[in-house]
Amino acid sequence: MDGNGKWTDTTVLVADGSAPSRHAMSALLRRAGYQVVPVAGGHEALAELDVRLRKGVLPDVALIDVNLTGMGGFALCRRIKTRPHMAGLPVVHFSASSVSPGDRCDGLDAGGEAFLTVPAEPGEIDAVLRAAVRAARLRAGDQALARRLTRLSETIFTIQAARSLQELADAAAEGAARLTGSPAAVFFLGPDDELYRATSRDRTSLAMPDEGAHRAVAGLLRRLTRGHSGVQITTVPAPLWPAGFFRPGMEHDARLVLIPTEDGRASVCLATPTRGQRRVSPENESLVARLAQATVLAAEPLLMYQVERHVALTLQHSFLPRPDRLPELPGIDVVVRYVPASRDAEIGGDFYAALRTADGVLTAVGDVVGHSLEAATVMVEIRHALRAYCVEESDPAVLAERLDRMLQRYHPEVTATVCLVHVEPGNGRTLIANAGHIPPLIIRDTNSADYAKAEGPLLGVGLAHPPPTELFLEPTDRLLMITDGLIETRGTDLADSLEHLRAAASGALPGLDALCDTLLVSFGHDREDDIAMLALRLAD
């Protein structure tokens, strides 16, 4: 509407089969400030609407004569209302003949918003059209808000299911783009100043800004959130906001919604482009602010997990001997590998040990059940207990019993699996006690491999452990011990995975390092659990 009260931005489709009447109505509406699209009949009206729909410029209201020839006005209205992208177009019927209450009811039943009897006062026609347009715009606004609220709910559901900060960033970026109808970028600045970022998929190129741009964003977030709490909405002009986050190579002002975590040690930023427009949609900003709040709530436990995972990894790295710093083991060659799970997976309690005993060498590979800092802590206790027990005892079955009692006494809620192998270097005599773990794999120089027949209950449940399995290693034999992180894949049968491992090990090149490296290349990519591996043979 302009300063004179005229609806200069409102377009009316006038469908009237009578040329004089159509011209008169069109002239009246133009004088009132409307843009007018005159058509002579129903089919012409539908064709004009189709053309305008493709161009994205549908009229704001249709004024339709009920007595159109060829296709009546009510039939035309029904056709309009059944087309999904036209159904919101308000229709006002009019007639120059006497109109019965039944005719008015038919018009409403067809989907029309109002009914005029002409001739009518210009003010009445203007008022009826304005009321129809206002009501349609309110309905469209309500429907758009309902759609955005639905998208917000769907996005919140997705971000709450995210298992990592990167998954969370991806989901939040897509949600912000859907809510605003524009490209979006999301940034998490962690307590260690590590920046996680994601952009919505509607970018026209996969090329991302360089590390310098990301450092600039991290610096901005630090400055903008320092000393602030709650939601903060601000615009950063293009010279300060690096180019390329919204559209490759292009500069934009950025509208930022920032919110720090509750402890203030990290922050979340949802960014969308703006070209210096002073007017922003309060509804959109309110929804994006809600999304930012939901995102930071979902980010907090993931950030806490990152800290816990770092502590757990530090524990494991501190207490597991490095591969190049294994103790001297007379008569036995031992090689170990430890590979943490992929960055987004949970930390576990996998471990290995290689220890001297009075009459040989004791090796162990095990896994504390669970994925947490507690699992890593219990792992350390098991290793220390095993080191202490084997000073006076080398029978692996006895050691398994003692570890079982230790867990029951000090960690009754925890269970663990472990395979214990004791080797006498002089004669190759090998005793194996297996507490719920994958049995060792014996690889012969004849390109064959078989699992040792050793089994028993896992640690921590209080069941008796059977006597150890005895076998004799040949000088050319290799014995392999692993945790299930190497082969266990969701949806894959364990027996099939064990068979694939056996086949791969039997075809590996000679040597302990070659064996371990071959298996890690074959099985160790993007694992969801840690991998501990130990291979041994009698020394030459």
Coordinates of C-alpha atoms in Angstrom, one line a residue:
M1 CA 0.0 0.0 0.0
D2 CA 1.3 3.5 -0.9
G3 CA 1.0 6.7 1.1
N4 CA -2.4 7.4 -0.5
G5 CA -3.9 4.2 0.8
K6 CA -3.7 2.5 -2.6
W7 CA -2.6 -1.2 -3.0
T8 CA -0.1 -0.5 -5.7
D9 CA 1.7 -3.8 -5.2
T10 CA -1.5 -5.9 -5.5
T11 CA -2.5 -7.6 -8.7
V12 CA -6.0 -8.7 -9.6
L13 CA -7.0 -11.2 -12.2
V14 CA -10.3 -10.2 -13.7
A15 CA -12.2 -13.0 -15.5
D16 CA -15.3 -11.6 -17.3
G17 CA -16.8 -12.8 -20.6
S18 CA -18.4 -9.4 -21.3
A19 CA -15.8 -7.1 -22.9
P20 CA -17.5 -3.8 -21.8
S21 CA -18.0 -5.1 -18.2
R22 CA -14.4 -6.4 -18.1
H23 CA -13.0 -3.0 -19.3
A24 CA -15.1 -1.1 -16.9
M25 CA -14.1 -3.3 -13.9
S26 CA -10.4 -3.1 -15.0
A27 CA -10.5 0.7 -15.2
L28 CA -12.2 1.0 -11.8
L29 CA -9.5 -1.2 -10.2
R30 CA -6.6 0.6 -11.9
R31 CA -8.0 3.9 -10.6
A32 CA -7.9 2.4 -7.1
G33 CA -4.2 1.5 -7.5
Y34 CA -4.4 -2.2 -8.4
Q35 CA -2.4 -3.9 -11.1
V36 CA -5.0 -5.7 -13.4
V37 CA -4.8 -8.8 -15.6
P38 CA -8.0 -9.1 -17.6
V39 CA -9.0 -12.4 -19.2
A40 CA -12.2 -13.3 -21.2
G41 CA -12.9 -16.8 -20.0
G42 CA -12.1 -19.7 -17.7
H43 CA -9.6 -21.5 -20.0
E44 CA -7.8 -18.2 -20.7
A45 CA -7.7 -17.6 -16.9
L46 CA -6.1 -21.0 -16.3
A47 CA -3.6 -20.5 -19.1
E48 CA -2.6 -17.1 -17.7
L49 CA -2.2 -18.5 -14.2
D50 CA 0.0 -21.3 -15.5
V51 CA 2.3 -18.8 -17.2
R52 CA 2.5 -16.7 -14.1
L53 CA 3.1 -19.7 -11.9
R54 CA 6.1 -20.7 -13.9
K55 CA 7.4 -17.1 -13.5
G56 CA 6.6 -17.0 -9.8
V57 CA 4.3 -14.0 -10.1
L58 CA 0.8 -15.2 -9.4
P59 CA -1.8 -12.5 -8.9
D60 CA -2.8 -11.6 -5.4
V61 CA -6.6 -12.2 -5.9
A62 CA -8.9 -13.4 -8.7
L63 CA -12.2 -11.5 -9.4
I64 CA -14.4 -14.0 -11.4
D65 CA -17.7 -13.6 -13.0
V66 CA -20.0 -16.5 -12.0
N67 CA -21.6 -16.5 -15.5
L68 CA -18.4 -17.2 -17.6
T69 CA -19.2 -18.9 -20.9
G70 CA -17.6 -22.3 -21.5
M71 CA -16.5 -22.7 -18.0
G72 CA -18.6 -21.3 -15.2
G73 CA -17.1 -19.1 -12.5
F74 CA -17.7 -21.7 -9.8
A75 CA -16.0 -24.4 -11.9
L76 CA -13.0 -22.2 -12.6
C77 CA -12.7 -21.5 -8.8
R78 CA -12.7 -25.3 -8.2
R79 CA -10.0 -25.8 -10.8
I80 CA -7.9 -23.2 -9.2
K81 CA -8.3 -24.5 -5.7
T82 CA -7.4 -28.1 -6.7
R83 CA -4.0 -27.0 -8.0
P84 CA -1.5 -27.3 -5.1
H85 CA 0.5 -24.2 -6.0
M86 CA -2.6 -22.1 -6.7
A87 CA -4.8 -23.2 -3.9
G88 CA -3.9 -20.2 -1.8
L89 CA -5.1 -17.7 -4.4
P90 CA -8.1 -15.9 -3.0
V91 CA -11.2 -15.8 -5.3
V92 CA -14.0 -13.2 -5.2
H93 CA -17.0 -14.1 -7.3
F94 CA -19.3 -11.4 -8.8
S95 CA -22.4 -11.3 -10.8
A96 CA -24.5 -8.6 -12.5
S97 CA -27.7 -10.6 -12.3
S98 CA -29.8 -11.2 -9.2
V99 CA -28.1 -13.6 -6.8
S100 CA -29.9 -16.0 -4.5
P101 CA -28.5 -17.2 -1.1
G102 CA -28.0 -20.6 -2.8
D103 CA -25.7 -19.0 -5.4
R104 CA -23.6 -17.4 -2.6
C105 CA -23.4 -20.8 -0.8
D106 CA -22.3 -22.4 -4.1
G107 CA -19.5 -19.8 -4.4
L108 CA -18.3 -20.5 -0.9
D109 CA -18.5 -24.3 -1.4
A110 CA -16.4 -23.9 -4.6
G111 CA -13.6 -22.3 -2.4
G112 CA -14.4 -18.6 -3.0
E113 CA -13.7 -16.1 -0.2
A114 CA -16.5 -13.5 -1.0
F115 CA -19.3 -12.7 -3.4
L116 CA -20.1 -9.3 -5.0
T117 CA -23.2 -8.1 -6.7
V118 CA -22.4 -5.5 -9.4
P119 CA -22.8 -2.8 -10.0
A120 CA -21.4 -2.0 -6.6
E121 CA -19.8 1.1 -5.0
P122 CA -16.1 1.3 -5.8
G123 CA -15.4 1.4 -2.1
E124 CA -17.2 -1.8 -1.5
I125 CA -15.3 -3.6 -4.3
D126 CA -12.0 -2.2 -2.9
A127 CA -12.9 -3.3 0.6
V128 CA -13.9 -6.8 -0.4
L129 CA -10.7 -7.3 -2.4
R130 CA -8.5 -6.0 0.3
A131 CA -10.1 -8.2 2.9
A132 CA -9.7 -11.3 0.7
V133 CA -6.0 -10.4 0.1
R134 CA -5.3 -9.8 3.8
A135 CA -6.9 -13.0 4.8
A136 CA -5.0 -15.0 2.2
R137 CA -1.7 -13.4 3.3
L138 CA -2.4 -14.2 6.9
R139 CA -3.2 -17.8 6.0
A140 CA 0.0 -18.0 3.9
G141 CA 2.0 -16.6 6.8
D142 CA 0.5 -19.0 9.3
Q143 CA 1.1 -21.9 6.9
A144 CA 4.7 -20.8 6.3
L145 CA 5.3 -20.5 10.1
A146 CA 3.8 -23.9 10.6
R147 CA 6.1 -25.3 8.0
R148 CA 9.1 -23.6 9.6
L149 CA 8.1 -24.9 13.0
T150 CA 7.9 -28.4 11.5
R151 CA 11.3 -28.0 10.0
L152 CA 12.7 -26.7 13.3
S153 CA 11.2 -29.8 15.1
E154 CA 12.7 -32.1 12.5
T155 CA 16.1 -30.5 12.8
I156 CA 16.1 -30.6 16.6
F157 CA 15.3 -34.3 16.4
T158 CA 18.2 -34.8 14.0
I159 CA 20.8 -32.8 16.0
Q160 CA 19.7 -34.6 19.2
A161 CA 20.6 -37.9 17.5
A162 CA 24.0 -36.6 16.4
R163 CA 26.9 -38.8 17.7
S164 CA 29.7 -36.3 17.1
L165 CA 30.3 -32.6 16.9
Q166 CA 30.7 -32.9 13.1
E167 CA 27.4 -34.7 12.7
L168 CA 25.8 -32.0 14.9
A169 CA 27.3 -29.2 12.8
D170 CA 26.1 -30.8 9.5
A171 CA 22.6 -31.2 10.9
A172 CA 22.4 -27.7 12.3
A173 CA 23.7 -26.1 9.0
E174 CA 21.0 -28.0 7.0
G175 CA 18.4 -27.0 9.5
A176 CA 19.4 -23.3 9.4
A177 CA 19.3 -23.4 5.6
R178 CA 15.8 -24.9 5.6
L179 CA 14.5 -22.4 8.1
T180 CA 15.8 -19.3 6.3
G181 CA 15.7 -20.4 2.7
S182 CA 19.4 -19.4 2.2
P183 CA 22.8 -21.0 2.5
A184 CA 24.0 -21.4 6.1
A185 CA 27.2 -22.2 8.0
V186 CA 27.6 -23.5 11.5
F187 CA 30.7 -23.3 13.7
F188 CA 31.5 -24.8 17.1
L189 CA 34.5 -23.3 18.9
G190 CA 35.6 -25.8 21.5
P191 CA 37.4 -25.1 24.8
D192 CA 40.7 -26.0 23.2
D193 CA 40.0 -23.5 20.3
E194 CA 39.4 -26.3 17.9
L195 CA 36.9 -25.2 15.3
Y196 CA 34.2 -27.6 14.0
R197 CA 32.4 -26.3 10.9
A198 CA 29.8 -27.2 8.4
T199 CA 27.9 -25.6 5.5
S200 CA 24.6 -26.5 4.0
R201 CA 24.4 -28.7 1.0
D202 CA 22.9 -25.9 -1.2
R203 CA 26.4 -24.4 -1.8
T204 CA 27.1 -24.6 -5.6
S205 CA 30.7 -26.0 -5.0
L206 CA 32.4 -28.2 -2.6
A207 CA 35.4 -25.8 -2.4
M208 CA 35.7 -24.5 1.1
P209 CA 37.5 -21.4 2.4
D210 CA 41.1 -22.0 3.4
E211 CA 42.5 -22.4 7.0
G212 CA 43.2 -18.7 7.2
A213 CA 39.4 -18.0 6.8
H214 CA 38.6 -20.5 9.5
R215 CA 41.2 -18.9 11.9
A216 CA 39.6 -15.5 11.2
V217 CA 36.1 -16.9 12.1
A218 CA 37.5 -18.5 15.3
G219 CA 39.0 -15.2 16.3
L220 CA 35.7 -13.4 15.6
L221 CA 33.8 -15.9 17.7
R222 CA 36.2 -15.6 20.6
R223 CA 35.8 -11.8 20.6
L224 CA 32.1 -11.7 20.1
T225 CA 31.3 -14.2 22.9
R226 CA 33.8 -13.1 25.4
G227 CA 31.9 -12.0 28.5
H228 CA 28.5 -12.7 27.0
S229 CA 25.8 -15.3 27.9
G230 CA 22.6 -16.2 26.2
V231 CA 21.7 -15.7 22.6
Q232 CA 23.4 -12.8 20.8
I233 CA 22.4 -11.8 17.2
T234 CA 24.6 -9.5 15.2
T235 CA 25.7 -8.7 11.7
V236 CA 29.4 -8.9 10.6
P237 CA 30.1 -6.8 7.5
A238 CA 31.8 -8.5 4.5
P239 CA 35.3 -7.0 5.1
L240 CA 35.4 -8.8 8.5
W241 CA 33.6 -11.9 7.4
P242 CA 35.7 -14.2 5.1
A243 CA 34.4 -14.8 1.6
G244 CA 33.2 -18.2 0.4
F245 CA 31.3 -19.7 3.4
F246 CA 27.8 -19.1 1.8
R247 CA 28.7 -19.1 -1.9
P248 CA 32.1 -20.0 -3.3
G249 CA 34.3 -17.0 -3.8
M250 CA 31.6 -14.4 -2.9
E251 CA 31.6 -11.9 -0.1
H252 CA 28.6 -11.5 2.1
D253 CA 27.7 -9.7 5.2
A254 CA 26.9 -12.4 7.8
R255 CA 24.0 -12.5 10.2
L256 CA 25.2 -14.4 13.2
V257 CA 23.3 -16.1 16.0
L258 CA 25.8 -16.8 18.8
I259 CA 25.4 -18.7 22.0
P260 CA 28.0 -19.9 24.5
T261 CA 27.8 -23.2 26.4
E262 CA 26.6 -23.0 30.0
D263 CA 30.2 -23.0 31.3
G264 CA 31.3 -20.4 28.8
R265 CA 34.2 -22.5 27.6
A266 CA 32.8 -23.2 24.1
S267 CA 30.3 -21.5 21.7
V268 CA 28.0 -22.2 18.8
C269 CA 27.5 -19.9 15.9
L270 CA 24.8 -20.2 13.2
A271 CA 25.6 -17.9 10.2
T272 CA 23.4 -16.9 7.2
P273 CA 24.2 -14.3 4.5
T274 CA 22.7 -10.8 4.3
R275 CA 23.5 -8.1 1.8
G276 CA 23.3 -5.2 4.1
Q277 CA 19.5 -5.4 4.4
R278 CA 18.3 -3.5 7.4
R279 CA 15.0 -5.3 7.5
V280 CA 15.2 -8.9 8.8
S281 CA 12.4 -11.4 9.5
P282 CA 11.7 -11.5 13.2
E283 CA 10.0 -14.9 12.8
N284 CA 13.1 -16.3 11.0
E285 CA 15.5 -14.9 13.6
S286 CA 13.4 -16.3 16.4
L287 CA 13.4 -19.8 14.9
V288 CA 17.1 -19.7 14.2
A289 CA 17.7 -18.5 17.8
R290 CA 15.7 -21.6 19.0
L291 CA 17.8 -23.8 16.7
A292 CA 21.0 -22.3 18.1
Q293 CA 19.8 -23.0 21.7
A294 CA 18.9 -26.6 20.8
T295 CA 22.3 -27.0 19.1
V296 CA 24.3 -25.7 22.0
L297 CA 22.4 -28.0 24.4
A298 CA 23.2 -31.0 22.1
A299 CA 26.8 -29.8 21.8
E300 CA 27.5 -29.6 25.5
P301 CA 27.5 -33.4 26.2
L302 CA 29.5 -34.0 23.0
L303 CA 32.1 -31.5 24.1
M304 CA 32.3 -33.1 27.5
Y305 CA 32.7 -36.5 25.8
Q306 CA 35.6 -35.0 23.7
V307 CA 37.4 -34.1 27.0
E308 CA 36.7 -37.5 28.5
R309 CA 37.9 -39.2 25.4
H310 CA 41.1 -37.2 25.5
V311 CA 41.7 -38.2 29.1
A312 CA 40.9 -41.9 28.3
L313 CA 43.3 -41.9 25.4
T314 CA 46.0 -40.3 27.5
L315 CA 45.5 -43.0 30.1
Q316 CA 45.8 -45.8 27.5
H317 CA 48.9 -44.2 25.9
S318 CA 50.5 -43.7 29.2
F319 CA 50.1 -47.2 30.5
L320 CA 50.3 -49.3 27.4
P321 CA 54.0 -49.8 26.5
R322 CA 55.0 -48.2 23.2
P323 CA 55.7 -50.8 20.5
D324 CA 59.4 -49.8 20.4
R325 CA 59.7 -50.0 24.2
L326 CA 58.6 -53.5 25.0
P327 CA 60.5 -55.2 27.8
E328 CA 63.3 -57.6 26.9
L329 CA 61.7 -61.0 26.3
P330 CA 64.4 -63.7 26.0
G331 CA 63.6 -66.3 23.4
I332 CA 60.4 -64.6 22.1
D333 CA 59.8 -62.0 19.4
V334 CA 56.8 -59.8 20.1
V335 CA 55.2 -57.1 18.0
V336 CA 52.2 -55.0 19.2
R337 CA 49.8 -52.5 17.6
Y338 CA 47.3 -50.2 19.2
V339 CA 44.9 -48.1 17.0
P340 CA 42.3 -45.8 18.7
A341 CA 38.8 -45.8 17.2
S342 CA 37.9 -43.2 14.7
R343 CA 37.7 -39.7 16.1
D344 CA 33.9 -39.8 16.5
A345 CA 33.7 -43.2 18.0
E346 CA 33.6 -43.9 21.7
I347 CA 36.8 -44.8 23.6
G348 CA 37.0 -48.4 25.0
G349 CA 39.2 -50.4 27.4
D350 CA 41.3 -52.4 24.9
F351 CA 44.8 -53.3 26.1
Y352 CA 47.8 -55.6 25.5
A353 CA 50.6 -56.8 27.8
A354 CA 53.9 -58.7 27.3
L355 CA 55.6 -59.7 30.6
R356 CA 58.5 -61.9 31.7
T357 CA 57.8 -64.7 34.1
A358 CA 60.1 -67.1 36.0
D359 CA 59.8 -69.7 33.2
G360 CA 58.9 -67.9 30.1
V361 CA 56.8 -65.0 28.7
L362 CA 53.2 -64.1 29.4
T363 CA 51.2 -62.1 26.8
A364 CA 47.7 -60.8 27.1
V365 CA 45.2 -59.0 25.0
G366 CA 41.9 -57.9 26.5
D367 CA 39.0 -55.5 26.5
V368 CA 37.0 -54.0 29.4
V369 CA 33.3 -54.0 28.4
G370 CA 31.9 -50.5 27.9
H371 CA 33.0 -47.3 26.3
S372 CA 33.9 -44.7 28.9
L373 CA 36.7 -43.2 31.0
E374 CA 35.8 -45.9 33.6
A375 CA 36.5 -48.6 31.1
A376 CA 40.0 -47.1 30.4
T377 CA 40.6 -46.8 34.2
V378 CA 39.7 -50.4 34.9
M379 CA 41.9 -51.5 32.0
V380 CA 44.9 -49.9 33.7
E381 CA 44.0 -51.7 37.0
I382 CA 43.8 -55.1 35.2
R383 CA 47.2 -54.6 33.6
H384 CA 48.8 -53.6 36.9
A385 CA 47.1 -56.6 38.7
L386 CA 48.4 -58.9 36.0
R387 CA 51.9 -57.6 36.3
A388 CA 51.8 -58.2 40.1
Y389 CA 50.2 -61.7 39.9
C390 CA 52.6 -63.1 37.3
V391 CA 55.7 -62.4 39.5
E392 CA 54.9 -65.6 41.4
E393 CA 52.4 -67.4 39.0
S394 CA 52.6 -68.1 35.3
D395 CA 49.7 -70.5 34.8
P396 CA 47.2 -68.4 32.7
A397 CA 44.2 -70.2 34.0
V398 CA 45.2 -69.3 37.6
L399 CA 45.8 -65.7 36.6
A400 CA 42.4 -65.5 34.9
E401 CA 40.8 -66.7 38.2
R402 CA 42.6 -64.0 40.2
L403 CA 41.7 -61.3 37.8
D404 CA 38.1 -62.4 38.0
R405 CA 38.1 -62.2 41.8
M406 CA 39.8 -58.8 41.6
L407 CA 37.0 -57.4 39.4
Q408 CA 34.3 -58.9 41.5
R409 CA 35.8 -57.3 44.6
Y410 CA 36.6 -53.8 43.4
H411 CA 34.4 -53.4 40.3
P412 CA 31.4 -55.7 40.7
E413 CA 29.5 -53.9 37.9
V414 CA 32.3 -54.3 35.3
T415 CA 33.1 -57.2 33.1
A416 CA 36.1 -57.8 30.8
T417 CA 37.4 -60.3 28.3
V418 CA 41.0 -61.4 28.1
C419 CA 43.2 -63.9 26.4
L420 CA 46.3 -65.0 28.3
V421 CA 49.1 -66.9 26.7
H422 CA 52.2 -68.3 28.4
V423 CA 55.1 -69.5 26.2
E424 CA 58.2 -71.4 27.3
P425 CA 60.8 -70.3 24.8
G426 CA 63.0 -73.4 25.1
N427 CA 60.5 -75.9 23.9
G428 CA 57.6 -73.9 22.5
R429 CA 55.2 -75.2 25.1
T430 CA 52.2 -72.8 25.1
L431 CA 49.4 -72.5 27.7
I432 CA 46.3 -70.5 26.7
A433 CA 43.5 -69.3 29.0
N434 CA 40.7 -67.5 27.2
A435 CA 38.1 -65.6 29.3
G436 CA 35.4 -64.7 26.8
H437 CA 37.8 -63.4 24.2
I438 CA 38.6 -64.1 20.6
P439 CA 41.0 -67.2 20.7
P440 CA 44.5 -66.8 19.4
L441 CA 45.2 -67.5 15.8
I442 CA 48.1 -69.8 15.0
I443 CA 49.6 -69.1 11.5
R444 CA 51.8 -71.8 10.1
D445 CA 54.4 -71.4 7.4
T446 CA 52.3 -73.6 5.1
N447 CA 49.9 -70.7 4.4
S448 CA 47.4 -72.1 6.8
A449 CA 45.9 -70.7 10.0
D450 CA 43.7 -72.0 12.7
Y451 CA 42.2 -70.7 15.9
A452 CA 43.3 -72.3 19.2
K453 CA 40.6 -74.3 20.9
A454 CA 40.5 -72.3 24.1
E455 CA 37.4 -70.8 25.7
G456 CA 36.0 -69.8 29.1
P457 CA 33.8 -67.3 30.8
L458 CA 34.5 -63.6 30.8
L459 CA 36.0 -61.9 33.8
G460 CA 33.8 -60.5 36.5
V461 CA 31.0 -63.0 36.5
G462 CA 32.4 -65.4 39.1
L463 CA 32.3 -68.6 37.0
A464 CA 35.0 -71.2 37.2
H465 CA 37.7 -71.1 34.6
P466 CA 38.8 -74.3 32.8
P467 CA 42.3 -75.6 32.7
P468 CA 44.5 -74.0 30.1
T469 CA 44.7 -75.3 26.6
E470 CA 48.2 -76.7 25.8
L471 CA 49.9 -76.7 22.4
F472 CA 53.5 -76.4 21.1
L473 CA 54.7 -73.7 18.8
E474 CA 57.1 -74.5 16.0
P475 CA 59.9 -72.0 15.3
T476 CA 58.1 -71.0 12.1
D477 CA 54.7 -70.5 13.7
R478 CA 53.2 -67.1 14.5
L479 CA 50.6 -66.6 17.2
L480 CA 48.2 -63.6 16.8
M481 CA 46.0 -62.1 19.5
I482 CA 43.5 -59.3 18.8
T483 CA 40.6 -57.4 20.2
D484 CA 37.3 -57.5 18.4
G485 CA 37.6 -53.9 17.3
L486 CA 39.7 -55.2 14.3
I487 CA 36.9 -57.3 12.8
E488 CA 33.6 -56.4 14.5
T489 CA 31.3 -54.5 12.2
R490 CA 27.7 -53.7 12.9
G491 CA 25.4 -56.0 10.9
T492 CA 28.1 -58.5 10.1
D493 CA 28.1 -62.0 11.5
L494 CA 31.1 -62.6 13.9
A495 CA 31.8 -66.0 12.5
D496 CA 32.1 -64.6 9.0
S497 CA 34.4 -61.9 10.3
L498 CA 36.6 -64.5 12.0
E499 CA 36.8 -66.5 8.9
H500 CA 37.8 -63.5 6.8
L501 CA 40.6 -62.7 9.4
R502 CA 41.8 -66.3 9.3
A503 CA 42.0 -66.2 5.5
A504 CA 43.8 -62.9 5.4
A505 CA 46.3 -64.0 8.1
S506 CA 47.1 -67.2 6.4
G507 CA 48.1 -65.3 3.2
A508 CA 50.1 -62.6 4.9
L509 CA 53.8 -62.2 4.2
P510 CA 56.3 -63.8 6.7
G511 CA 57.3 -61.7 9.7
L512 CA 55.3 -60.3 12.6
D513 CA 55.3 -56.7 11.4
A514 CA 54.1 -57.8 8.0
L515 CA 51.3 -59.8 9.6
C516 CA 50.1 -56.9 11.7
D517 CA 50.3 -54.3 9.0
T518 CA 48.6 -56.5 6.5
L519 CA 45.6 -57.0 8.8
L520 CA 45.4 -53.3 9.7
V521 CA 45.3 -52.4 6.1
S522 CA 42.6 -55.0 5.3
F523 CA 40.4 -54.5 8.4
G524 CA 41.4 -51.4 10.3
H525 CA 39.8 -48.5 8.4
D526 CA 37.3 -46.2 10.3
R527 CA 36.6 -48.7 13.0
E528 CA 34.0 -48.0 15.6
D529 CA 36.1 -49.5 18.4
D530 CA 39.7 -49.5 19.5
I531 CA 42.1 -52.2 18.1
A532 CA 44.7 -53.9 20.2
M533 CA 46.9 -56.5 18.5
L534 CA 49.8 -58.7 19.6
A535 CA 51.8 -61.1 17.5
L536 CA 54.6 -63.4 18.7
R537 CA 56.9 -66.2 17.6
L538 CA 59.9 -68.1 19.0
A539 CA 63.1 -66.2 18.5
D540 CA 65.7 -67.6 16.1

